[in-house]
């Protein structure tokens, strides 16, 4: 655990000092190229979250339009309210693709031979930190999406309107912005309970399946090591007392849950098996001890977005802890 302490203290202190989401450990020269690429993506993350947070939807306009199908003015009003919202949803979706590329670059850098995962985390702290920030963003985004039913409501109204007009041979201008193919892809994205996390876990799975020469353990060990760093941070009093604000604690909790879920999707037997390199019992326990409103959402993420929780190989104890 001594090594974990060293890495943990280097990965997390800046966050405590500034209370800010986007603060980076300084990249070394070797890290710079990837760091710059990821940094450009992360810089947008804050704005995306703010936009999602203030996403109110067009529920009222849509309801009125549906209740008065003959009133053309109300149809137009709903349509005009929905279009800019769909443009927003498109931006979020497109951001998920950029995030996916960023994750790919980080995975490549953090697993490249000949170093072991812990060595990578020591050598490439700035990249490890960016990885943590991506996960933090992802869990935050999905938490907001999950509690906002307007998103799917707006989007399906948009699609229904488009297809109705297509039947009437009317071409809507908005189709140029979100064409049918894009709408299909967005539809699959927003149908996921946790779309960003799903994007990342798909991307991680793809990464390990494409890089056949790279042992899968190199990737999963990187994830389990990060889970360990976070767990130790949360359960060690001398670290916890340095969490001067709940943001840092939340950051640590989200990153831990994020890497567990990725691990569970990528590793053949998953995170809950006895052979798992993640101490799931420890992680769940420490999560439950945190005084935060977000704990339940994170436990739900473990319950409902992992793949292997319901496998026979999952111990009764872990099942009970998550019940
Ligand atoms: C993840 O991959 C599955 C299977 O290939 C696919 O059905 C799903 O739409 C993907 N989800 C996202 C958000 O990329
Ligand atoms: C993984 O595969 C991609 C493309 O298939 C390649 O560019 C990259 O170098 C590979 N990375 C590793 C670590 O093998």
GROMACS .gro file of C-alpha atoms and ligand atoms in nm:
model
  351
    1UNK     CA    1   0.000   0.000   0.000
    2UNK     CA    2   0.295   0.234   0.040
    3UNK     CA    3   0.320   0.272  -0.336
    4UNK     CA    4  -0.050   0.341  -0.357
    5UNK     CA    5  -0.007   0.621  -0.105
    6UNK     CA    6   0.268   0.777  -0.308
    7UNK     CA    7   0.067   0.768  -0.629
    8UNK     CA    8  -0.254   0.876  -0.459
    9UNK     CA    9  -0.097   1.176  -0.295
   10UNK     CA   10   0.041   1.287  -0.628
   11UNK     CA   11  -0.280   1.234  -0.821
   12UNK     CA   12  -0.519   1.411  -0.595
   13UNK     CA   13  -0.375   1.702  -0.396
   14UNK     CA   14  -0.428   1.974  -0.656
   15UNK     CA   15  -0.798   1.909  -0.657
   16UNK     CA   16  -0.815   1.970  -0.286
   17UNK     CA   17  -0.628   2.293  -0.307
   18UNK     CA   18  -0.833   2.456  -0.574
   19UNK     CA   19  -1.174   2.295  -0.530
   20UNK     CA   20  -1.197   2.296  -0.905
   21UNK     CA   21  -1.290   2.028  -1.147
   22UNK     CA   22  -1.035   2.096  -1.418
   23UNK     CA   23  -0.694   2.124  -1.269
   24UNK     CA   24  -0.413   1.921  -1.407
   25UNK     CA   25  -0.095   1.776  -1.276
   26UNK     CA   26   0.177   1.917  -1.502
   27UNK     CA   27   0.257   1.685  -1.792
   28UNK     CA   28   0.610   1.566  -1.854
   29UNK     CA   29   0.758   1.608  -2.199
   30UNK     CA   30   0.675   1.250  -2.295
   31UNK     CA   31   0.313   1.303  -2.198
   32UNK     CA   32   0.265   1.634  -2.373
   33UNK     CA   33   0.123   1.521  -2.708
   34UNK     CA   34  -0.151   1.303  -2.562
   35UNK     CA   35  -0.209   1.545  -2.277
   36UNK     CA   36  -0.276   1.834  -2.515
   37UNK     CA   37  -0.519   1.629  -2.719
   38UNK     CA   38  -0.715   1.517  -2.412
   39UNK     CA   39  -0.695   1.858  -2.254
   40UNK     CA   40  -0.872   2.017  -2.551
   41UNK     CA   41  -1.160   1.775  -2.496
   42UNK     CA   42  -1.171   1.816  -2.120
   43UNK     CA   43  -1.185   2.192  -2.150
   44UNK     CA   44  -1.528   2.154  -2.305
   45UNK     CA   45  -1.651   1.911  -2.042
   46UNK     CA   46  -1.740   2.176  -1.790
   47UNK     CA   47  -1.956   2.366  -2.039
   48UNK     CA   48  -2.132   2.047  -2.146
   49UNK     CA   49  -2.222   1.966  -1.787
   50UNK     CA   50  -2.348   2.318  -1.727
   51UNK     CA   51  -2.560   2.300  -2.040
   52UNK     CA   52  -2.706   1.965  -1.939
   53UNK     CA   53  -2.772   2.091  -1.589
   54UNK     CA   54  -2.980   2.376  -1.723
   55UNK     CA   55  -3.161   2.160  -1.979
   56UNK     CA   56  -3.528   2.214  -1.907
   57UNK     CA   57  -3.694   2.051  -2.203
   58UNK     CA   58  -4.001   2.147  -2.399
   59UNK     CA   59  -4.250   1.935  -2.207
   60UNK     CA   60  -4.509   2.210  -2.181
   61UNK     CA   61  -4.503   2.304  -2.550
   62UNK     CA   62  -4.511   1.940  -2.656
   63UNK     CA   63  -4.808   1.864  -2.431
   64UNK     CA   64  -5.005   2.155  -2.568
   65UNK     CA   65  -4.928   2.060  -2.927
   66UNK     CA   66  -5.035   1.701  -2.870
   67UNK     CA   67  -5.355   1.802  -2.693
   68UNK     CA   68  -5.449   2.037  -2.977
   69UNK     CA   69  -5.348   1.856  -3.294
   70UNK     CA   70  -5.552   2.093  -3.511
   71UNK     CA   71  -5.386   2.407  -3.380
   72UNK     CA   72  -5.105   2.479  -3.622
   73UNK     CA   73  -4.965   2.765  -3.418
   74UNK     CA   74  -4.916   2.531  -3.122
   75UNK     CA   75  -4.752   2.270  -3.348
   76UNK     CA   76  -4.512   2.531  -3.469
   77UNK     CA   77  -4.444   2.658  -3.121
   78UNK     CA   78  -4.353   2.308  -3.001
   79UNK     CA   79  -4.137   2.249  -3.304
   80UNK     CA   80  -3.952   2.576  -3.254
   81UNK     CA   81  -3.894   2.490  -2.890
   82UNK     CA   82  -3.767   2.141  -2.964
   83UNK     CA   83  -3.526   2.217  -3.249
   84UNK     CA   84  -3.264   2.409  -3.048
   85UNK     CA   85  -3.286   2.142  -2.779
   86UNK     CA   86  -3.215   1.870  -3.031
   87UNK     CA   87  -2.917   2.071  -3.152
   88UNK     CA   88  -2.795   2.063  -2.791
   89UNK     CA   89  -2.848   1.689  -2.770
   90UNK     CA   90  -2.648   1.654  -3.088
   91UNK     CA   91  -2.362   1.851  -2.933
   92UNK     CA   92  -2.365   1.622  -2.628
   93UNK     CA   93  -2.364   1.318  -2.851
   94UNK     CA   94  -2.079   1.451  -3.063
   95UNK     CA   95  -1.889   1.526  -2.747
   96UNK     CA   96  -1.922   1.162  -2.646
   97UNK     CA   97  -1.738   1.069  -2.965
   98UNK     CA   98  -1.454   1.306  -2.885
   99UNK     CA   99  -1.443   1.173  -2.532
  100UNK     CA  100  -1.418   0.823  -2.671
  101UNK     CA  101  -1.115   0.920  -2.879
  102UNK     CA  102  -0.955   1.088  -2.581
  103UNK     CA  103  -1.004   0.776  -2.372
  104UNK     CA  104  -0.847   0.568  -2.645
  105UNK     CA  105  -0.534   0.779  -2.650
  106UNK     CA  106  -0.507   0.763  -2.273
  107UNK     CA  107  -0.550   0.387  -2.269
  108UNK     CA  108  -0.280   0.352  -2.531
  109UNK     CA  109  -0.042   0.568  -2.334
  110UNK     CA  110  -0.119   0.413  -1.996
  111UNK     CA  111  -0.083   0.053  -2.113
  112UNK     CA  112   0.207   0.076  -2.357
  113UNK     CA  113   0.486  -0.173  -2.290
  114UNK     CA  114   0.717  -0.230  -2.111
  115UNK     CA  115   0.584  -0.068  -1.792
  116UNK     CA  116   0.356  -0.217  -1.529
  117UNK     CA  117   0.033  -0.030  -1.447
  118UNK     CA  118   0.168   0.117  -1.124
  119UNK     CA  119   0.478   0.235  -1.307
  120UNK     CA  120   0.260   0.401  -1.567
  121UNK     CA  121   0.060   0.580  -1.300
  122UNK     CA  122   0.384   0.702  -1.145
  123UNK     CA  123   0.545   0.804  -1.471
  124UNK     CA  124   0.234   0.951  -1.632
  125UNK     CA  125   0.051   1.116  -1.349
  126UNK     CA  126  -0.087   1.394  -1.562
  127UNK     CA  127  -0.245   1.141  -1.798
  128UNK     CA  128  -0.377   0.931  -1.511
  129UNK     CA  129  -0.536   1.243  -1.374
  130UNK     CA  130  -0.699   1.318  -1.708
  131UNK     CA  131  -0.833   0.966  -1.712
  132UNK     CA  132  -0.981   1.029  -1.369
  133UNK     CA  133  -1.133   1.353  -1.494
  134UNK     CA  134  -1.293   1.179  -1.790
  135UNK     CA  135  -1.454   0.930  -1.553
  136UNK     CA  136  -1.567   1.204  -1.321
  137UNK     CA  137  -1.729   1.389  -1.610
  138UNK     CA  138  -1.888   1.068  -1.735
  139UNK     CA  139  -2.053   0.976  -1.408
  140UNK     CA  140  -2.167   1.335  -1.355
  141UNK     CA  141  -2.317   1.353  -1.702
  142UNK     CA  142  -2.502   1.025  -1.664
  143UNK     CA  143  -2.634   1.122  -1.322
  144UNK     CA  144  -2.786   1.436  -1.475
  145UNK     CA  145  -2.918   1.252  -1.779
  146UNK     CA  146  -3.079   0.983  -1.569
  147UNK     CA  147  -3.277   1.233  -1.367
  148UNK     CA  148  -3.396   1.429  -1.671
  149UNK     CA  149  -3.680   1.254  -1.856
  150UNK     CA  150  -3.727   1.560  -2.079
  151UNK     CA  151  -3.434   1.453  -2.294
  152UNK     CA  152  -3.594   1.141  -2.431
  153UNK     CA  153  -3.934   1.306  -2.443
  154UNK     CA  154  -3.803   1.595  -2.656
  155UNK     CA  155  -3.609   1.369  -2.882
  156UNK     CA  156  -3.892   1.129  -2.953
  157UNK     CA  157  -4.127   1.419  -3.023
  158UNK     CA  158  -3.870   1.549  -3.271
  159UNK     CA  159  -3.845   1.211  -3.442
  160UNK     CA  160  -4.220   1.160  -3.457
  161UNK     CA  161  -4.265   1.503  -3.612
  162UNK     CA  162  -4.000   1.437  -3.872
  163UNK     CA  163  -4.144   1.103  -3.976
  164UNK     CA  164  -4.498   1.241  -3.990
  165UNK     CA  165  -4.381   1.515  -4.221
  166UNK     CA  166  -4.191   1.267  -4.430
  167UNK     CA  167  -4.516   1.076  -4.481
  168UNK     CA  168  -4.669   1.400  -4.601
  169UNK     CA  169  -4.372   1.451  -4.832
  170UNK     CA  170  -4.262   1.763  -4.651
  171UNK     CA  171  -3.896   1.813  -4.606
  172UNK     CA  172  -3.814   1.984  -4.279
  173UNK     CA  173  -3.520   2.214  -4.273
  174UNK     CA  174  -3.401   2.069  -3.947
  175UNK     CA  175  -3.325   1.743  -4.119
  176UNK     CA  176  -3.018   1.906  -4.263
  177UNK     CA  177  -2.886   1.952  -3.914
  178UNK     CA  178  -2.973   1.611  -3.773
  179UNK     CA  179  -3.019   1.375  -4.065
  180UNK     CA  180  -3.183   1.039  -4.033
  181UNK     CA  181  -2.863   0.847  -3.977
  182UNK     CA  182  -2.749   1.088  -3.707
  183UNK     CA  183  -3.092   1.070  -3.544
  184UNK     CA  184  -3.069   0.692  -3.535
  185UNK     CA  185  -2.732   0.701  -3.367
  186UNK     CA  186  -2.845   0.966  -3.119
  187UNK     CA  187  -3.150   0.761  -3.045
  188UNK     CA  188  -2.939   0.458  -2.951
  189UNK     CA  189  -2.717   0.681  -2.739
  190UNK     CA  190  -2.999   0.841  -2.539
  191UNK     CA  191  -3.183   0.513  -2.499
  192UNK     CA  192  -2.898   0.397  -2.272
  193UNK     CA  193  -2.957   0.454  -1.901
  194UNK     CA  194  -2.596   0.572  -1.869
  195UNK     CA  195  -2.496   0.676  -2.222
  196UNK     CA  196  -2.151   0.823  -2.151
  197UNK     CA  197  -2.039   0.530  -1.942
  198UNK     CA  198  -2.169   0.293  -2.206
  199UNK     CA  199  -1.969   0.482  -2.468
  200UNK     CA  200  -1.655   0.450  -2.259
  201UNK     CA  201  -1.706   0.084  -2.178
  202UNK     CA  202  -1.774   0.007  -2.545
  203UNK     CA  203  -1.459   0.196  -2.637
  204UNK     CA  204  -1.250   0.016  -2.375
  205UNK     CA  205  -1.381  -0.321  -2.490
  206UNK     CA  206  -1.298  -0.225  -2.847
  207UNK     CA  207  -0.953  -0.111  -2.744
  208UNK     CA  208  -0.861  -0.444  -2.585
  209UNK     CA  209  -1.012  -0.648  -2.867
  210UNK     CA  210  -0.827  -0.449  -3.134
  211UNK     CA  211  -0.493  -0.461  -2.960
  212UNK     CA  212  -0.450  -0.835  -2.963
  213UNK     CA  213  -0.080  -0.817  -2.888
  214UNK     CA  214  -0.152  -0.627  -2.570
  215UNK     CA  215  -0.249  -0.864  -2.287
  216UNK     CA  216  -0.594  -0.775  -2.159
  217UNK     CA  217  -0.448  -0.763  -1.806
  218UNK     CA  218  -0.244  -0.457  -1.898
  219UNK     CA  219  -0.567  -0.265  -1.941
  220UNK     CA  220  -0.759  -0.421  -1.654
  221UNK     CA  221  -0.462  -0.384  -1.418
  222UNK     CA  222  -0.452  -0.016  -1.499
  223UNK     CA  223  -0.821   0.008  -1.404
  224UNK     CA  224  -0.791  -0.202  -1.088
  225UNK     CA  225  -0.491  -0.001  -0.976
  226UNK     CA  226  -0.687   0.320  -1.010
  227UNK     CA  227  -0.977   0.167  -0.818
  228UNK     CA  228  -0.732   0.074  -0.545
  229UNK     CA  229  -0.586   0.424  -0.531
  230UNK     CA  230  -0.933   0.573  -0.491
  231UNK     CA  231  -1.044   0.321  -0.229
  232UNK     CA  232  -0.733   0.380  -0.023
  233UNK     CA  233  -0.786   0.754  -0.051
  234UNK     CA  234  -1.140   0.720   0.080
  235UNK     CA  235  -1.078   0.473   0.359
  236UNK     CA  236  -0.754   0.609   0.504
  237UNK     CA  237  -0.821   0.866   0.777
  238UNK     CA  238  -0.503   1.062   0.709
  239UNK     CA  239  -0.620   1.118   0.352
  240UNK     CA  240  -0.983   1.160   0.427
  241UNK     CA  241  -0.919   1.437   0.675
  242UNK     CA  242  -0.750   1.625   0.392
  243UNK     CA  243  -1.069   1.619   0.189
  244UNK     CA  244  -1.155   1.970   0.279
  245UNK     CA  245  -1.458   1.976   0.058
  246UNK     CA  246  -1.712   1.726  -0.063
  247UNK     CA  247  -1.615   1.783  -0.428
  248UNK     CA  248  -1.288   1.601  -0.377
  249UNK     CA  249  -1.456   1.313  -0.204
  250UNK     CA  250  -1.715   1.295  -0.478
  251UNK     CA  251  -1.444   1.308  -0.741
  252UNK     CA  252  -1.272   1.012  -0.579
  253UNK     CA  253  -1.597   0.817  -0.542
  254UNK     CA  254  -1.700   0.871  -0.902
  255UNK     CA  255  -1.360   0.775  -1.039
  256UNK     CA  256  -1.363   0.458  -0.831
  257UNK     CA  257  -1.707   0.355  -0.950
  258UNK     CA  258  -1.618   0.447  -1.309
  259UNK     CA  259  -1.309   0.228  -1.322
  260UNK     CA  260  -1.494  -0.060  -1.152
  261UNK     CA  261  -1.764  -0.050  -1.419
  262UNK     CA  262  -1.512  -0.033  -1.702
  263UNK     CA  263  -1.318  -0.321  -1.548
  264UNK     CA  264  -1.635  -0.524  -1.517
  265UNK     CA  265  -1.718  -0.471  -1.883
  266UNK     CA  266  -1.373  -0.545  -2.013
  267UNK     CA  267  -1.243  -0.824  -1.792
  268UNK     CA  268  -1.363  -1.173  -1.898
  269UNK     CA  269  -1.486  -1.266  -1.549
  270UNK     CA  270  -1.554  -0.913  -1.431
  271UNK     CA  271  -1.507  -0.717  -1.111
  272UNK     CA  272  -1.720  -0.924  -0.874
  273UNK     CA  273  -1.551  -1.264  -0.908
  274UNK     CA  274  -1.319  -1.396  -0.638
  275UNK     CA  275  -1.022  -1.367  -0.875
  276UNK     CA  276  -1.097  -1.000  -0.943
  277UNK     CA  277  -0.810  -0.765  -0.874
  278UNK     CA  278  -1.053  -0.511  -0.732
  279UNK     CA  279  -1.145  -0.542  -0.367
  280UNK     CA  280  -1.515  -0.501  -0.430
  281UNK     CA  281  -1.618  -0.555  -0.072
  282UNK     CA  282  -1.383  -0.280   0.039
  283UNK     CA  283  -1.497  -0.046  -0.237
  284UNK     CA  284  -1.868  -0.089  -0.165
  285UNK     CA  285  -1.817  -0.056   0.209
  286UNK     CA  286  -1.619   0.263   0.182
  287UNK     CA  287  -1.871   0.405  -0.063
  288UNK     CA  288  -2.155   0.340   0.180
  289UNK     CA  289  -1.969   0.516   0.459
  290UNK     CA  290  -1.946   0.846   0.272
  291UNK     CA  291  -2.182   1.120   0.385
  292UNK     CA  292  -2.299   1.219   0.039
  293UNK     CA  293  -2.628   1.237  -0.147
  294UNK     CA  294  -2.459   1.087  -0.449
  295UNK     CA  295  -2.384   0.754  -0.282
  296UNK     CA  296  -2.716   0.599  -0.380
  297UNK     CA  297  -2.674   0.697  -0.744
  298UNK     CA  298  -2.327   0.547  -0.750
  299UNK     CA  299  -2.446   0.226  -0.585
  300UNK     CA  300  -2.719   0.213  -0.849
  301UNK     CA  301  -2.455   0.248  -1.117
  302UNK     CA  302  -2.284  -0.060  -0.969
  303UNK     CA  303  -2.615  -0.244  -0.944
  304UNK     CA  304  -2.752  -0.168  -1.287
  305UNK     CA  305  -2.470  -0.084  -1.525
  306UNK     CA  306  -2.224  -0.361  -1.447
  307UNK     CA  307  -2.227  -0.687  -1.640
  308UNK     CA  308  -2.122  -0.953  -1.392
  309UNK     CA  309  -2.296  -0.868  -1.066
  310UNK     CA  310  -2.558  -1.137  -1.119
  311UNK     CA  311  -2.312  -1.406  -1.221
  312UNK     CA  312  -2.294  -1.721  -1.008
  313UNK     CA  313  -1.934  -1.636  -0.927
  314UNK     CA  314  -2.034  -1.325  -0.731
  315UNK     CA  315  -2.015  -1.391  -0.359
  316UNK     CA  316  -2.327  -1.370  -0.144
  317UNK     CA  317  -2.158  -1.110   0.071
  318UNK     CA  318  -2.109  -0.869  -0.218
  319UNK     CA  319  -2.463  -0.927  -0.338
  320UNK     CA  320  -2.593  -0.856   0.011
  321UNK     CA  321  -2.387  -0.538   0.036
  322UNK     CA  322  -2.548  -0.407  -0.282
  323UNK     CA  323  -2.902  -0.507  -0.193
  324LIG     C1  324  -2.236  -0.016  -2.721
  324LIG     O1  325  -2.218  -0.134  -2.795
  324LIG     C2  326  -2.339  -0.207  -2.817
  324LIG     C3  327  -2.302  -0.337  -2.885
  324LIG     O2  328  -2.215  -0.320  -2.991
  324LIG     C4  329  -2.435  -0.122  -2.900
  324LIG     O3  330  -2.555  -0.192  -2.921
  324LIG     C5  331  -2.462   0.007  -2.825
  324LIG     O4  332  -2.545   0.092  -2.901
  324LIG     C6  333  -2.333   0.078  -2.791
  324LIG     N1  334  -2.366   0.193  -2.707
  324LIG     C7  335  -2.304   0.310  -2.715
  324LIG     C8  336  -2.356   0.418  -2.626
  324LIG     O5  337  -2.211   0.331  -2.788
  325LIG     C1  338  -0.364  -0.053  -3.046
  325LIG     O1  339  -0.418  -0.057  -3.176
  325LIG     C2  340  -0.408   0.065  -3.245
  325LIG     C3  341  -0.479   0.051  -3.379
  325LIG     O2  342  -0.527  -0.076  -3.401
  325LIG     C4  343  -0.261   0.103  -3.263
  325LIG     O3  344  -0.251   0.226  -3.329
  325LIG     C5  345  -0.198   0.112  -3.126
  325LIG     O4  346  -0.061   0.140  -3.135
  325LIG     C6  347  -0.217  -0.016  -3.046
  325LIG     N1  348  -0.170   0.008  -2.911
  325LIG     C7  349  -0.105  -0.081  -2.839
  325LIG     C8  350  -0.064  -0.040  -2.703
  325LIG     O5  351  -0.079  -0.193  -2.882
   0.00000   0.00000   0.00000
